[in-house]
Each structure stands twice: as structure tokens, then as C-alpha cells.
Short mmCIF file of C-alpha atoms in Angstrom, two decimals:
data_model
loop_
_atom_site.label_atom_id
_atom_site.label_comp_id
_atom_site.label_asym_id
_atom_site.label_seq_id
_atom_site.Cartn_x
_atom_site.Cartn_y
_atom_site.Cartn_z
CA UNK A 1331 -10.35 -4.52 -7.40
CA UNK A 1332 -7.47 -6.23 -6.62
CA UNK A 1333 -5.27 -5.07 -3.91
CA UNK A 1334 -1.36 -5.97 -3.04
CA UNK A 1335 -0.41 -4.81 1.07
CA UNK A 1336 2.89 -5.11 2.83
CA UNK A 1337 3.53 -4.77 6.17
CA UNK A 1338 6.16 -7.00 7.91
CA UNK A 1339 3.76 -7.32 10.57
CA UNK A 1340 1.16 -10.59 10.55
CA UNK A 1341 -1.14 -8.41 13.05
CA UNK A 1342 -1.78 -5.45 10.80
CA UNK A 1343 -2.32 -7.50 7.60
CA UNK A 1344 -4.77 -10.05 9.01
CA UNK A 1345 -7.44 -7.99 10.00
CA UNK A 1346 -6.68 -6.16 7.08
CA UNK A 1347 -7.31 -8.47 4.85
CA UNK A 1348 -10.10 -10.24 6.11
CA UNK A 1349 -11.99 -6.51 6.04
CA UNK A 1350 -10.81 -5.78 2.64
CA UNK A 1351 -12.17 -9.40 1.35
CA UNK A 1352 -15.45 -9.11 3.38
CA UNK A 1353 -15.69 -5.72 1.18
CA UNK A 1354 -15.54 -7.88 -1.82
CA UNK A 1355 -11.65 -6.71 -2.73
CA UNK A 1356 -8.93 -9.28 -4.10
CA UNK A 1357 -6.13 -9.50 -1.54
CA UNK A 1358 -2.79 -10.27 -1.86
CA UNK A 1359 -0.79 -9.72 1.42
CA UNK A 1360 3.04 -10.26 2.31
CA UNK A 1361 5.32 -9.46 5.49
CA UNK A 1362 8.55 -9.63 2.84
CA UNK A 1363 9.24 -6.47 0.55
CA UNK A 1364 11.35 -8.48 -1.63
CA UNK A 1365 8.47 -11.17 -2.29
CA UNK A 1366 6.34 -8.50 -3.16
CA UNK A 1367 8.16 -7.59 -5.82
CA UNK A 1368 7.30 -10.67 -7.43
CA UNK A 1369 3.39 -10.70 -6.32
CA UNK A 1370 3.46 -7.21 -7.76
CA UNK A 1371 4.35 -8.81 -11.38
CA UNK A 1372 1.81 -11.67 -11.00
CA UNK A 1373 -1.23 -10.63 -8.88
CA UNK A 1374 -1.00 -7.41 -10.76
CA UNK A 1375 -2.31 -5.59 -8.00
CA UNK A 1376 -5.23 -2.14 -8.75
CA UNK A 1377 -3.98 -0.63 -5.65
CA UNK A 1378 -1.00 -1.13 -3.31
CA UNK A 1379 -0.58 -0.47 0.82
CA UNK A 1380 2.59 -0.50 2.38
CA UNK A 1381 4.21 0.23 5.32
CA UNK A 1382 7.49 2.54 5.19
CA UNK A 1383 9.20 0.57 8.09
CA UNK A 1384 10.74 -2.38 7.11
CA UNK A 1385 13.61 -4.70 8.12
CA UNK A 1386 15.95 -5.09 5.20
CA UNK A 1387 14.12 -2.91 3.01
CA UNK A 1388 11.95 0.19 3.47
CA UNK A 1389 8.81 0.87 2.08
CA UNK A 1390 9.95 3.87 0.37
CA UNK A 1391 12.09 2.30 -1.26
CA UNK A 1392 9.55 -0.75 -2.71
CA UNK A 1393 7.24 2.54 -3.87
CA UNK A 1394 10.36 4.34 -5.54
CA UNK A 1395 11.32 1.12 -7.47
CA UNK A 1396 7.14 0.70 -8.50
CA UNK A 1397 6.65 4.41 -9.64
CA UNK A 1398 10.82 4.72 -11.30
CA UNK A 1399 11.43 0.80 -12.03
CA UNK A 1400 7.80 -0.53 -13.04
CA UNK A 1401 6.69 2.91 -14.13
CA UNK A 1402 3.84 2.09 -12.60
CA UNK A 1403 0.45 4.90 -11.63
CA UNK A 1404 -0.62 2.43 -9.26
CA UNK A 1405 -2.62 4.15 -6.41
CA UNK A 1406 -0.15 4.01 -3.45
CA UNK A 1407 -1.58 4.38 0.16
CA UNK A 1408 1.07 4.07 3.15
CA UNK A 1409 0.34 2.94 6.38
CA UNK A 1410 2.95 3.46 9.41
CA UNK A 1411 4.02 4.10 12.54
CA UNK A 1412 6.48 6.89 11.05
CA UNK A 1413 5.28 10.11 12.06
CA UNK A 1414 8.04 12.10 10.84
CA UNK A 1415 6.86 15.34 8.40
CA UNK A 1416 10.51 14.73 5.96
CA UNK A 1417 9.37 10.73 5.62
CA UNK A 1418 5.82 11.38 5.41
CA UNK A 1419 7.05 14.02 2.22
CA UNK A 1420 9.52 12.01 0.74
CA UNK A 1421 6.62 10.01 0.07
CA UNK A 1422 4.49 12.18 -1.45
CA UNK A 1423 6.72 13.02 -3.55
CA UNK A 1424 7.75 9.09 -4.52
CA UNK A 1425 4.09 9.65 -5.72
CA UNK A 1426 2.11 7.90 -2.48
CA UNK A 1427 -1.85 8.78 -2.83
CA UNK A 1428 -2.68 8.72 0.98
CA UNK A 1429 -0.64 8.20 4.17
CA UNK A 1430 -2.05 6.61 7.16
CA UNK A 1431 -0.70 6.46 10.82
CA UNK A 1432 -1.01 3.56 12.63
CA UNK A 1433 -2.84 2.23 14.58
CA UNK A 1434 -5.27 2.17 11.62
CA UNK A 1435 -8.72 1.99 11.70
CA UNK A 1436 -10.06 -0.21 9.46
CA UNK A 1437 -13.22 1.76 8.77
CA UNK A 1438 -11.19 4.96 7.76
CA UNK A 1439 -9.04 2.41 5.55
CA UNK A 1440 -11.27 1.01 3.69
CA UNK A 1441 -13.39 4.43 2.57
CA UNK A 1442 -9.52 6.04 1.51
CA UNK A 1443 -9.80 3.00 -0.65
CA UNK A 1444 -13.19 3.61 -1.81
CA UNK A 1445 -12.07 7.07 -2.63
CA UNK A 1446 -9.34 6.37 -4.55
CA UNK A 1447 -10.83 4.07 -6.23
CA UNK A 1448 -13.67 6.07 -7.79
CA UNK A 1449 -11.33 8.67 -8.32
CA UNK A 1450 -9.34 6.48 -10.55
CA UNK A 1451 -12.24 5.00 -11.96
CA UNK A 1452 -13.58 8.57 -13.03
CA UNK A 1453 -10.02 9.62 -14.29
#
């Protein structure tokens, strides 16, 4: 499984990753939205984590131009800081699978991904 995460900070995607790798996952990571629009067309990510709070560009706004733009089903999981109900529905309704407040625990992280993943698997 291949998985694309953006989060404009280094100190939530290192860890991150090197979990997510020790797992056996493909990671892709960037701190710069607009980048990721271009890793999204060539790592061709199975599953994407972002982070809705973003200088220069939100994360809602990266999954609304994936799931409009791309017309991509990609499963979606957020993780932020943003606590607020109306953000944490406006992405539900972008079509996010799973929102996670930080500080994230990796653990919990990485069985949401095992979950989605065997539900997409099995669907």
C-alpha cells in the first residue's frame, strides 16, 4: 500500500513515516500542499493523510480538488489540530474517511489505516 501524507510540519511526518515504513507501507511525505499535487499524479498514492491547517493552502482545499478535480475515491484520513465541529464536517462531507486530532498516536494511526484498508480491499 502506498501512502501520500501532508503536513507542513517535519515533526509530525517523520515519525510518521518511519512507523508507516516499519509497517511495510510505501511513503511518500511532503510539508508543501502544492508539491503534493504533483506526488499525488506520480507516486499514485492508495491512501492519503493530510492535515487541514496549512500556510498558503488548506487541507480542505487539497481534498476538495482530489475528490472534485482528480475524481479521485482515494481513502482520505485527516489529521489536525482543528477541533472545530463546522471544519471537522466540511470534511466529511469533501468525502474524508477518518479525522484525527492531534497529537496523534501513532498506534491508533496506523490500525485506522489498517481498517480502511481492508475495508477497501473487501469493497
Amino acid at each position: 500500500m502506498k501512502i501520500l501524507a501532508i503536513d507542513d510540519d517535519q515533526l509530525v511526518l517523520l515519525p510518521l513515516r518511519k512507523k508507516l515504513e516499519q509497517l511495510g507501507y510505501q511513503v511518500c511525505t511532503s510539508t508543501d500542499p502544492k508539491k503534493g499535487f504533483e506526488i499525488f499524479d506520480s507516486f499514485k498514492p492508495n491512501l492519503l493523510i493530510v492535515d487541514i491547517n496549512m500556510p498558503k493552502f488548506s487541507g480542505l482545499e487539497f481534498i476538495r480538488y482530489i475528490r472534485d478535480i482528480k475524481n479521485s475515491s482515494i481513502p482520505i484520513i485527516v489529521l489536525s489540530g482543528n477541533t472545530s465541529a463546522e471544519v471537522i464536517s466540511e470534511g466529511f462531507r469533501f468525502g474524508i474517511n477518518d479525522y484525527l486530532k492531534k497529537p496523534i498516536s501513532l498506534n491508533e494511526i496506523c490500525d485506522r489505516i489498517k481498517r480502511i484498508n481492508i475495508y477497501f480491499r473487501t469493497h
